[in-house]
Tab-separated table of C-alpha atoms in Angstrom:
chain	number	residue	atom	x	y	z
J	1	UNK	CA	81.129	234.760	18.967
J	2	UNK	CA	83.180	233.558	16.615
J	3	UNK	CA	86.709	232.281	17.074
J	4	UNK	CA	89.827	232.538	14.748
J	5	UNK	CA	92.514	230.092	13.825
J	6	UNK	CA	95.476	233.214	13.615
J	7	UNK	CA	97.837	232.570	16.360
J	8	UNK	CA	98.927	235.605	18.708
J	9	UNK	CA	101.929	237.811	17.481
J	10	UNK	CA	101.657	241.173	15.211
J	11	UNK	CA	100.134	240.494	11.500
J	12	UNK	CA	101.337	239.348	8.272
J	13	UNK	CA	102.605	242.414	6.429
J	14	UNK	CA	100.718	241.303	3.195
J	15	UNK	CA	97.709	242.469	2.411
J	16	UNK	CA	94.029	241.425	0.653
J	17	UNK	CA	93.260	237.855	-0.149
J	18	UNK	CA	96.873	236.812	-0.728
J	19	UNK	CA	97.608	237.547	2.697
J	20	UNK	CA	95.325	235.740	4.161
J	21	UNK	CA	96.231	232.580	1.898
J	22	UNK	CA	99.682	233.175	3.187
J	23	UNK	CA	98.780	233.204	6.548
J	24	UNK	CA	96.168	230.041	6.531
J	25	UNK	CA	99.118	227.964	4.573
J	26	UNK	CA	101.602	229.232	7.902
J	27	UNK	CA	99.185	227.685	10.340
J	28	UNK	CA	98.640	224.660	8.425
J	29	UNK	CA	102.559	224.115	8.268
J	30	UNK	CA	102.866	224.716	11.823
J	31	UNK	CA	100.190	222.967	12.745
J	32	UNK	CA	101.580	219.822	10.836
J	33	UNK	CA	105.320	220.210	12.695
J	34	UNK	CA	103.748	220.594	16.103
J	35	UNK	CA	103.208	223.542	16.586
J	36	UNK	CA	99.983	225.935	17.508
J	37	UNK	CA	98.301	222.554	18.768
J	38	UNK	CA	95.731	224.469	21.599
J	39	UNK	CA	94.631	226.246	17.876
J	40	UNK	CA	94.376	223.241	15.587
J	41	UNK	CA	92.211	221.186	18.513
J	42	UNK	CA	89.406	223.522	18.962
J	43	UNK	CA	89.456	224.038	15.380
J	44	UNK	CA	88.984	220.242	15.066
J	45	UNK	CA	86.333	219.758	18.383
J	46	UNK	CA	84.919	222.761	19.393
J	47	UNK	CA	84.304	224.831	16.615
J	48	UNK	CA	80.662	223.987	14.998
J	49	UNK	CA	80.213	223.027	11.298
J	50	UNK	CA	78.772	226.411	11.045
J	51	UNK	CA	82.136	228.352	12.472
J	52	UNK	CA	84.477	225.839	10.379
J	53	UNK	CA	82.846	226.635	7.042
J	54	UNK	CA	82.896	230.588	7.989
J	55	UNK	CA	86.950	230.093	8.546
J	56	UNK	CA	87.538	227.920	5.755
J	57	UNK	CA	85.772	230.294	3.204
J	58	UNK	CA	87.695	233.021	1.618
J	59	UNK	CA	87.296	236.854	2.244
J	60	UNK	CA	84.706	237.163	-0.329
J	61	UNK	CA	82.716	234.418	0.456
J	62	UNK	CA	82.385	235.352	4.288
J	63	UNK	CA	79.784	238.447	3.686
J	64	UNK	CA	77.170	235.701	2.424
J	65	UNK	CA	78.002	233.508	5.498
J	66	UNK	CA	77.516	237.453	7.896
J	67	UNK	CA	74.417	237.958	5.828
J	68	UNK	CA	72.760	234.416	7.894
J	69	UNK	CA	74.475	235.161	11.411
J	70	UNK	CA	71.099	234.964	13.214
J	71	UNK	CA	70.776	231.610	11.747
J	72	UNK	CA	74.185	230.390	12.282
J	73	UNK	CA	73.999	231.595	15.871
J	74	UNK	CA	70.946	230.084	16.683
J	75	UNK	CA	71.879	226.602	15.574
J	76	UNK	CA	75.161	227.279	17.754
J	77	UNK	CA	72.571	228.313	20.904
J	78	UNK	CA	70.941	224.951	20.491
J	79	UNK	CA	73.628	223.082	20.391
J	80	UNK	CA	75.135	224.847	23.713
J	81	UNK	CA	71.996	224.270	25.619
J	82	UNK	CA	71.005	221.071	25.109
J	83	UNK	CA	69.145	220.832	28.671
J	84	UNK	CA	66.713	223.279	27.393
J	85	UNK	CA	62.912	222.407	28.402
J	86	UNK	CA	60.664	224.445	26.132
J	87	UNK	CA	59.629	222.471	22.843
J	88	UNK	CA	59.323	224.747	20.637
J	89	UNK	CA	63.373	225.594	21.462
J	90	UNK	CA	64.517	222.498	18.939
J	91	UNK	CA	67.324	222.195	21.702
J	92	UNK	CA	69.325	219.261	20.383
J	93	UNK	CA	71.978	216.452	22.186
J	94	UNK	CA	74.721	214.695	20.385
J	95	UNK	CA	73.375	216.773	17.162
J	96	UNK	CA	70.017	215.270	17.560
J	97	UNK	CA	66.758	217.613	18.011
J	98	UNK	CA	64.371	217.002	20.805
J	99	UNK	CA	61.068	215.894	19.480
J	100	UNK	CA	58.100	217.827	20.921
J	101	UNK	CA	56.006	216.782	23.298
J	102	UNK	CA	52.731	215.393	22.170
J	103	UNK	CA	49.288	216.347	23.091
J	104	UNK	CA	48.842	212.820	25.182
J	105	UNK	CA	52.349	213.438	27.153
J	106	UNK	CA	51.216	217.659	27.868
J	107	UNK	CA	47.857	216.051	29.142
J	108	UNK	CA	49.218	213.517	31.166
J	109	UNK	CA	52.010	215.370	32.997
J	110	UNK	CA	49.370	218.036	33.861
J	111	UNK	CA	46.968	215.353	34.914
J	112	UNK	CA	49.296	213.811	37.502
J	113	UNK	CA	50.950	217.116	39.011
J	114	UNK	CA	47.531	217.760	39.392
J	115	UNK	CA	46.783	214.197	41.379
J	116	UNK	CA	49.948	214.754	43.182
J	117	UNK	CA	48.923	218.496	44.600
J	118	UNK	CA	45.735	216.902	45.937
J	119	UNK	CA	47.261	213.935	47.998
J	120	UNK	CA	48.706	215.880	50.511
J	121	UNK	CA	46.164	218.210	50.862
J	122	UNK	CA	43.611	215.298	51.120
J	123	UNK	CA	45.686	213.398	53.729
J	124	UNK	CA	48.093	216.051	54.952
J	125	UNK	CA	44.234	217.744	56.200
J	126	UNK	CA	42.840	214.361	57.720
J	127	UNK	CA	46.135	214.204	59.799
J	128	UNK	CA	46.119	217.822	61.201
J	129	UNK	CA	42.735	216.469	62.843
J	130	UNK	CA	44.663	213.990	64.999
J	131	UNK	CA	47.385	215.945	65.144
J	132	UNK	CA	45.823	218.638	66.634
J	133	UNK	CA	44.324	215.925	69.126
J	134	UNK	CA	47.172	213.734	70.112
J	135	UNK	CA	49.250	214.258	73.104
J	136	UNK	CA	52.496	213.312	71.374
J	137	UNK	CA	55.427	216.110	71.443
J	138	UNK	CA	57.404	214.897	68.475
J	139	UNK	CA	53.886	215.481	66.696
J	140	UNK	CA	52.521	218.654	67.995
J	141	UNK	CA	51.620	221.488	65.349
J	142	UNK	CA	53.128	225.051	64.984
J	143	UNK	CA	50.538	227.467	65.166
J	144	UNK	CA	50.791	230.203	62.765
J	145	UNK	CA	48.758	233.809	64.284
J	146	UNK	CA	47.756	236.450	62.630
J	147	UNK	CA	51.742	238.389	62.905
J	148	UNK	CA	53.407	235.825	61.296
J	149	UNK	CA	51.100	235.680	58.694
J	150	UNK	CA	51.693	239.322	57.776
J	151	UNK	CA	55.311	238.628	58.423
J	152	UNK	CA	55.667	235.426	55.783
J	153	UNK	CA	55.419	237.352	52.418
J	154	UNK	CA	58.381	239.597	53.601
J	155	UNK	CA	60.411	236.725	55.062
J	156	UNK	CA	59.494	234.741	51.258
J	157	UNK	CA	60.595	237.702	49.775
J	158	UNK	CA	63.797	238.174	51.174
J	159	UNK	CA	64.855	234.642	51.246
J	160	UNK	CA	64.260	234.122	47.437
J	161	UNK	CA	66.025	237.394	46.807
J	162	UNK	CA	68.820	236.117	48.811
J	163	UNK	CA	68.583	233.006	46.546
J	164	UNK	CA	68.733	234.676	43.200
J	165	UNK	CA	71.800	237.446	44.254
J	166	UNK	CA	73.557	233.595	45.786
J	167	UNK	CA	73.190	232.177	42.592
J	168	UNK	CA	74.495	235.317	40.424
J	169	UNK	CA	77.317	235.142	42.840
J	170	UNK	CA	78.718	231.967	43.399
J	171	UNK	CA	78.974	228.999	41.519
J	172	UNK	CA	75.732	227.393	41.281
J	173	UNK	CA	77.260	223.502	41.518
J	174	UNK	CA	78.659	224.219	45.488
J	175	UNK	CA	75.310	225.881	46.041
J	176	UNK	CA	73.311	223.096	44.550
J	177	UNK	CA	75.763	220.580	46.617
J	178	UNK	CA	74.921	222.188	49.593
J	179	UNK	CA	71.177	221.986	48.953
J	180	UNK	CA	71.542	218.849	48.312
J	181	UNK	CA	72.974	217.941	51.826
J	182	UNK	CA	70.784	220.092	53.374
J	183	UNK	CA	67.517	218.133	51.637
J	184	UNK	CA	69.004	215.544	52.049
J	185	UNK	CA	68.943	215.105	55.302
J	186	UNK	CA	65.176	216.735	55.262
J	187	UNK	CA	63.958	214.420	52.928
J	188	UNK	CA	64.749	211.600	54.971
J	189	UNK	CA	63.357	212.808	58.052
J	190	UNK	CA	60.093	213.839	56.264
J	191	UNK	CA	59.632	210.638	54.590
J	192	UNK	CA	60.032	208.373	57.714
J	193	UNK	CA	56.953	210.573	59.187
J	194	UNK	CA	55.026	210.011	56.402
J	195	UNK	CA	54.849	206.768	55.469
J	196	UNK	CA	55.367	205.462	59.579
J	197	UNK	CA	51.426	205.434	59.898
J	198	UNK	CA	51.256	203.092	56.910
J	199	UNK	CA	54.286	201.110	57.711
J	200	UNK	CA	52.416	200.261	60.967
J	201	UNK	CA	50.250	198.424	59.236
J	202	UNK	CA	52.253	196.132	58.355
J	203	UNK	CA	54.395	195.358	61.253
J	204	UNK	CA	53.443	192.189	63.051
J	205	UNK	CA	51.931	191.905	66.425
J	206	UNK	CA	54.533	190.047	68.166
J	207	UNK	CA	57.147	192.860	66.626
J	208	UNK	CA	59.949	193.974	69.373
J	209	UNK	CA	59.140	197.762	69.568
J	210	UNK	CA	60.722	199.747	72.034
J	211	UNK	CA	59.905	203.163	73.268
J	212	UNK	CA	62.682	206.281	72.918
J	213	UNK	CA	62.975	209.730	73.086
J	214	UNK	CA	65.621	212.410	72.553
J	215	UNK	CA	64.999	215.396	75.062
J	216	UNK	CA	66.812	218.315	75.175
J	217	UNK	CA	65.998	220.864	77.801
J	218	UNK	CA	68.109	224.305	78.457
J	219	UNK	CA	69.080	224.531	82.389
J	220	UNK	CA	71.256	223.338	84.863
J	221	UNK	CA	71.618	219.721	86.422
J	222	UNK	CA	69.520	220.741	89.687
J	223	UNK	CA	66.409	221.429	87.439
J	224	UNK	CA	66.611	218.294	85.705
J	225	UNK	CA	66.610	216.382	89.079
J	226	UNK	CA	62.839	217.117	90.137
J	227	UNK	CA	62.217	216.972	85.842
J	228	UNK	CA	59.472	219.259	83.815
J	229	UNK	CA	56.807	220.297	86.741
J	230	UNK	CA	57.257	217.973	89.181
J	231	UNK	CA	57.683	218.379	92.868
J	232	UNK	CA	60.759	219.340	94.347
J	233	UNK	CA	61.807	216.795	97.316
J	234	UNK	CA	60.507	217.874	100.940
J	235	UNK	CA	58.227	220.671	99.342
J	236	UNK	CA	54.899	221.310	98.001
J	237	UNK	CA	56.101	223.796	95.484
J	238	UNK	CA	56.575	222.753	91.672
J	239	UNK	CA	59.673	223.166	89.706
J	240	UNK	CA	59.301	226.105	86.744
J	241	UNK	CA	58.926	224.249	83.319
J	242	UNK	CA	62.500	223.853	81.672
J	243	UNK	CA	62.539	225.100	78.253
J	244	UNK	CA	62.488	222.588	75.700
J	245	UNK	CA	64.947	222.805	72.721
J	246	UNK	CA	64.660	219.506	70.808
J	247	UNK	CA	61.456	216.815	72.459
J	248	UNK	CA	61.296	213.883	69.765
J	249	UNK	CA	59.628	210.478	70.837
J	250	UNK	CA	60.212	207.757	68.212
J	251	UNK	CA	60.019	203.470	68.620
J	252	UNK	CA	61.663	200.685	66.853
J	253	UNK	CA	59.112	200.753	63.606
J	254	UNK	CA	59.930	204.549	63.308
J	255	UNK	CA	63.410	204.056	62.823
J	256	UNK	CA	62.724	201.493	60.611
J	257	UNK	CA	60.661	203.590	58.655
J	258	UNK	CA	64.021	205.635	58.724
J	259	UNK	CA	66.422	202.955	57.055
J	260	UNK	CA	63.672	202.800	54.476
J	261	UNK	CA	63.634	206.628	53.341
J	262	UNK	CA	67.358	206.354	53.496
J	263	UNK	CA	67.372	204.389	50.801
J	264	UNK	CA	65.269	207.238	48.550
J	265	UNK	CA	67.544	209.789	50.190
J	266	UNK	CA	70.933	208.319	49.026
J	267	UNK	CA	68.881	207.704	44.956
J	268	UNK	CA	68.037	211.251	45.097
J	269	UNK	CA	72.118	212.301	46.413
J	270	UNK	CA	73.266	210.086	43.195
J	271	UNK	CA	71.379	210.650	40.611
J	272	UNK	CA	68.483	213.587	41.283
J	273	UNK	CA	65.630	211.623	39.577
J	274	UNK	CA	62.463	212.965	39.250
J	275	UNK	CA	60.496	210.084	41.103
J	276	UNK	CA	62.774	210.450	44.273
J	277	UNK	CA	62.538	213.999	43.915
J	278	UNK	CA	58.582	214.048	43.757
J	279	UNK	CA	58.827	211.194	46.694
J	280	UNK	CA	60.518	214.051	48.987
J	281	UNK	CA	58.596	216.773	47.351
J	282	UNK	CA	55.280	215.197	48.605
J	283	UNK	CA	56.650	213.995	52.418
J	284	UNK	CA	57.636	218.130	52.258
J	285	UNK	CA	53.872	218.610	51.631
J	286	UNK	CA	52.030	216.359	53.263
J	287	UNK	CA	54.311	217.494	57.389
J	288	UNK	CA	53.618	221.077	56.003
J	289	UNK	CA	49.654	220.620	55.741
J	290	UNK	CA	49.774	218.437	58.812
J	291	UNK	CA	51.862	220.167	61.262
J	292	UNK	CA	51.387	223.630	60.516
J	293	UNK	CA	47.713	225.195	61.715
J	294	UNK	CA	46.164	228.682	61.307
J	295	UNK	CA	44.926	229.715	64.598
J	296	UNK	CA	41.876	231.565	63.040
J	297	UNK	CA	40.342	232.011	59.919
J	298	UNK	CA	41.287	235.598	59.519
J	299	UNK	CA	44.793	234.840	59.663
J	300	UNK	CA	44.559	232.301	56.567
J	301	UNK	CA	42.847	235.098	54.763
J	302	UNK	CA	46.240	237.604	55.972
J	303	UNK	CA	48.607	234.926	54.528
J	304	UNK	CA	46.561	234.315	51.200
J	305	UNK	CA	46.159	238.026	50.933
J	306	UNK	CA	50.522	238.694	51.350
J	307	UNK	CA	51.340	235.483	49.357
J	308	UNK	CA	49.019	236.412	46.800
J	309	UNK	CA	50.561	239.523	46.299
J	310	UNK	CA	54.179	238.205	46.207
J	311	UNK	CA	53.350	235.340	43.627
J	312	UNK	CA	52.085	237.969	41.211
J	313	UNK	CA	55.202	240.631	42.030
J	314	UNK	CA	58.189	238.470	40.927
J	315	UNK	CA	56.788	235.838	38.585
J	316	UNK	CA	55.194	238.952	36.511
J	317	UNK	CA	57.037	241.834	37.447
J	318	UNK	CA	61.141	240.202	37.804
J	319	UNK	CA	62.443	236.784	36.323
J	320	UNK	CA	63.384	235.779	39.984
J	321	UNK	CA	61.668	233.528	40.567
J	322	UNK	CA	61.602	231.603	37.713
J	323	UNK	CA	65.518	231.722	37.812
J	324	UNK	CA	65.582	229.987	40.866
J	325	UNK	CA	63.620	227.734	40.430
J	326	UNK	CA	65.111	226.599	37.111
J	327	UNK	CA	68.460	226.842	38.897
J	328	UNK	CA	67.420	225.563	42.685
J	329	UNK	CA	68.496	222.066	42.232
J	330	UNK	CA	66.368	220.797	45.302
J	331	UNK	CA	62.915	218.786	45.721
J	332	UNK	CA	61.191	222.176	46.413
J	333	UNK	CA	58.606	220.870	43.206
J	334	UNK	CA	57.014	218.335	42.073
J	335	UNK	CA	58.400	217.609	38.000
J	336	UNK	CA	56.040	215.553	35.662
J	337	UNK	CA	57.693	214.541	32.467
J	338	UNK	CA	56.347	215.549	29.108
J	339	UNK	CA	58.061	213.211	27.107
J	340	UNK	CA	57.309	210.089	29.210
J	341	UNK	CA	55.761	208.370	26.471
J	342	UNK	CA	58.770	208.974	24.196
J	343	UNK	CA	61.491	208.435	26.590
J	344	UNK	CA	60.209	206.248	29.674
J	345	UNK	CA	61.816	207.250	33.017
J	346	UNK	CA	64.740	209.089	31.289
J	347	UNK	CA	62.474	211.590	30.015
J	348	UNK	CA	64.106	214.962	30.794
J	349	UNK	CA	61.231	217.250	29.431
J	350	UNK	CA	59.942	218.419	32.859
J	351	UNK	CA	56.383	220.471	33.921
J	352	UNK	CA	56.824	221.973	37.762
J	353	UNK	CA	54.737	223.098	40.519
J	354	UNK	CA	56.320	224.602	43.477
J	355	UNK	CA	55.434	223.167	46.798
J	356	UNK	CA	54.604	226.368	48.073
J	357	UNK	CA	51.445	226.165	45.824
J	358	UNK	CA	50.281	223.114	47.371
J	359	UNK	CA	51.002	223.985	51.047
J	360	UNK	CA	50.256	227.923	51.660
J	361	UNK	CA	46.458	226.494	49.814
J	362	UNK	CA	46.547	223.082	51.605
J	363	UNK	CA	46.701	224.574	55.069
J	364	UNK	CA	43.698	227.179	54.831
J	365	UNK	CA	41.524	224.419	53.276
J	366	UNK	CA	42.747	222.064	56.521
J	367	UNK	CA	41.376	224.911	58.670
J	368	UNK	CA	38.328	224.950	57.397
J	369	UNK	CA	38.333	220.829	57.686
J	370	UNK	CA	39.092	221.562	61.726
J	371	UNK	CA	36.184	224.076	61.421
J	372	UNK	CA	33.174	221.461	59.871
J	373	UNK	CA	34.230	219.143	62.852
J	374	UNK	CA	34.175	221.604	65.606
J	375	UNK	CA	30.371	222.536	64.232
J	376	UNK	CA	29.389	219.056	65.196
J	377	UNK	CA	26.836	218.411	61.928
J	378	UNK	CA	28.590	215.198	61.006
J	379	UNK	CA	29.229	217.282	57.638
J	380	UNK	CA	32.604	218.349	55.674
J	381	UNK	CA	30.620	220.985	53.894
J	382	UNK	CA	33.697	223.760	54.005
J	383	UNK	CA	36.197	221.213	53.375
J	384	UNK	CA	34.744	219.930	50.197
J	385	UNK	CA	33.916	223.274	48.740
J	386	UNK	CA	37.721	224.807	49.443
J	387	UNK	CA	39.065	221.073	47.989
J	388	UNK	CA	37.100	221.474	44.547
J	389	UNK	CA	37.592	225.263	44.550
J	390	UNK	CA	41.330	223.930	44.505
J	391	UNK	CA	40.946	221.631	41.791
J	392	UNK	CA	39.246	224.724	40.434
J	393	UNK	CA	41.774	226.597	40.492
J	394	UNK	CA	44.885	224.843	40.118
J	395	UNK	CA	42.906	223.775	36.550
J	396	UNK	CA	42.265	227.035	35.600
J	397	UNK	CA	46.394	227.716	35.696
J	398	UNK	CA	47.428	224.648	33.753
J	399	UNK	CA	44.958	225.928	31.493
J	400	UNK	CA	45.822	229.947	31.552
J	401	UNK	CA	49.719	228.508	31.529
J	402	UNK	CA	49.252	225.880	28.484
J	403	UNK	CA	47.194	228.852	26.537
J	404	UNK	CA	49.937	231.847	26.368
J	405	UNK	CA	53.105	229.344	26.722
J	406	UNK	CA	54.178	231.724	30.279
J	407	UNK	CA	54.969	230.730	33.792
J	408	UNK	CA	52.095	231.477	36.009
J	409	UNK	CA	51.789	232.593	39.264
J	410	UNK	CA	49.203	229.656	40.735
J	411	UNK	CA	48.558	231.721	43.731
J	412	UNK	CA	47.071	234.338	41.494
J	413	UNK	CA	44.261	231.449	40.670
J	414	UNK	CA	43.994	229.747	43.771
J	415	UNK	CA	43.615	232.143	46.153
J	416	UNK	CA	40.592	234.238	45.130
J	417	UNK	CA	39.081	230.542	44.589
J	418	UNK	CA	40.225	229.204	48.253
J	419	UNK	CA	38.591	231.784	49.569
J	420	UNK	CA	35.826	233.037	47.767
J	421	UNK	CA	34.028	229.424	47.493
J	422	UNK	CA	34.100	228.910	51.367
J	423	UNK	CA	32.780	232.133	51.886
J	424	UNK	CA	30.486	232.675	49.566
J	425	UNK	CA	28.969	229.097	51.264
J	426	UNK	CA	29.368	230.349	54.359
J	427	UNK	CA	27.024	233.923	53.487
J	428	UNK	CA	24.309	230.898	51.890
J	429	UNK	CA	24.290	229.256	55.010
J	430	UNK	CA	24.398	232.419	57.736
J	431	UNK	CA	27.767	230.985	59.472
J	432	UNK	CA	29.985	234.020	58.684
J	433	UNK	CA	29.926	234.668	61.807
J	434	UNK	CA	31.052	231.122	63.372
J	435	UNK	CA	33.561	230.863	60.570
J	436	UNK	CA	35.512	233.869	61.897
J	437	UNK	CA	34.896	233.360	65.329
J	438	UNK	CA	36.496	229.734	64.874
J	439	UNK	CA	39.492	229.951	66.945
J	440	UNK	CA	42.054	227.250	67.621
J	441	UNK	CA	44.889	227.516	70.844
J	442	UNK	CA	48.520	227.240	70.057
J	443	UNK	CA	49.623	223.441	72.068
J	444	UNK	CA	52.777	224.968	72.278
J	445	UNK	CA	51.833	227.419	74.550
J	446	UNK	CA	52.761	227.111	78.113
J	447	UNK	CA	49.512	228.242	79.697
J	448	UNK	CA	47.455	225.406	77.397
J	449	UNK	CA	50.507	222.994	78.046
J	450	UNK	CA	49.606	223.480	81.719
J	451	UNK	CA	46.178	223.452	81.306
J	452	UNK	CA	46.291	220.471	79.093
J	453	UNK	CA	48.271	218.484	81.188
J	454	UNK	CA	46.247	218.852	84.370
J	455	UNK	CA	42.896	217.811	82.573
J	456	UNK	CA	44.498	214.687	82.279
J	457	UNK	CA	45.956	214.024	85.109
J	458	UNK	CA	42.689	214.880	86.674
J	459	UNK	CA	40.390	212.480	84.514
J	460	UNK	CA	43.655	209.909	85.122
J	461	UNK	CA	43.173	210.453	88.838
J	462	UNK	CA	39.743	209.778	88.554
J	463	UNK	CA	40.033	206.733	86.223
J	464	UNK	CA	42.242	205.204	89.574
J	465	UNK	CA	39.871	206.234	91.848
J	466	UNK	CA	37.140	204.445	90.056
J	467	UNK	CA	38.824	201.515	88.986
J	468	UNK	CA	39.668	201.065	93.556
J	469	UNK	CA	36.123	201.638	93.988
């Protein structure tokens, strides 16, 4: 859009070149006398050099400049969009052209994204085994059923479309401010839970460690007197289980980890640095793989199949997912700069990978690890097969994206690989029936919890009897 220096008011009665010279002289004289300050300000500061040349030319010279409007518009667009991430766009900041990313920088970025995607899947799958066996209420996994898996793509689509409309209707700045505060709290909790097992090794043996429990239950004070499931005074009956809203157990070491995670949270909130973003993203991914459990392989196939269609539609069918990913300033993706070798830690030309492309295949790979353990063969064949399949699928995604220079739905390549490879191995070993009949119970199911508690109490009573004897 071209702006004119002409002040508001009726046009001059003169026509032609004489009218143009008269009007320009009048504007200059008014500017020297202190009038039309705003017009002169825009002329000197806002207008690009190409537009200033256009406005200072005579009417006979303007058609020549208008014939090159495409080049002028491209230059103005490059200047007005300094944060353009594509190297081919030639975006500039402060008048300097952004150098294209080197092949070494691109290879480093893609390799780092691949490594960062593998770490939460591998360690999250190992921790999911301990989580399934653990008795700590704060680490109890959330089991996904086939009904949940079938509804998940629909819920995800509605959420994605809602975010897209929010960014179109409301100010992007205020939306990202609210999301930053929300993910600031979630990121601190997720990072604290992630580093807690590693930090326990650094605490001295004489560290004063105290246990705490944050418990919110639904019920009256009378129901709480006897406790959850404990016998009522003067009767042989047991009280019904009080529904738990929050039941979180922690200790002094967890509080120290929470303080360290808060430092990263403040860093992210103030600077939005890509390293802080990745620390939160890795913590979210590892916690998702650890705490989200599929109850069987069929549920995993339903979930991956539904999100396979979801990813293809929203990436290739519309621009919704790409728009939300670029507008959403939250640690829901892993990023790595392609110009790290040139600019160091202040690099700003990023390659990105969504956390959904890590967590969704990751919980399926973790399920196969627990299935391997249930076979009691001291081998992790299906886990390693699916892990290698993920590497192959993500590598193929990066290769296709680099060749066609277009965003790719990673699940388009990950889902066939992560499902197909283990099924082929099961066919070769004759264990397809065992794979699809493997079932995990929901540890949050009241019946399962009751059975677990009864078994624990029975084992404890037997232990006491042995000690007394």
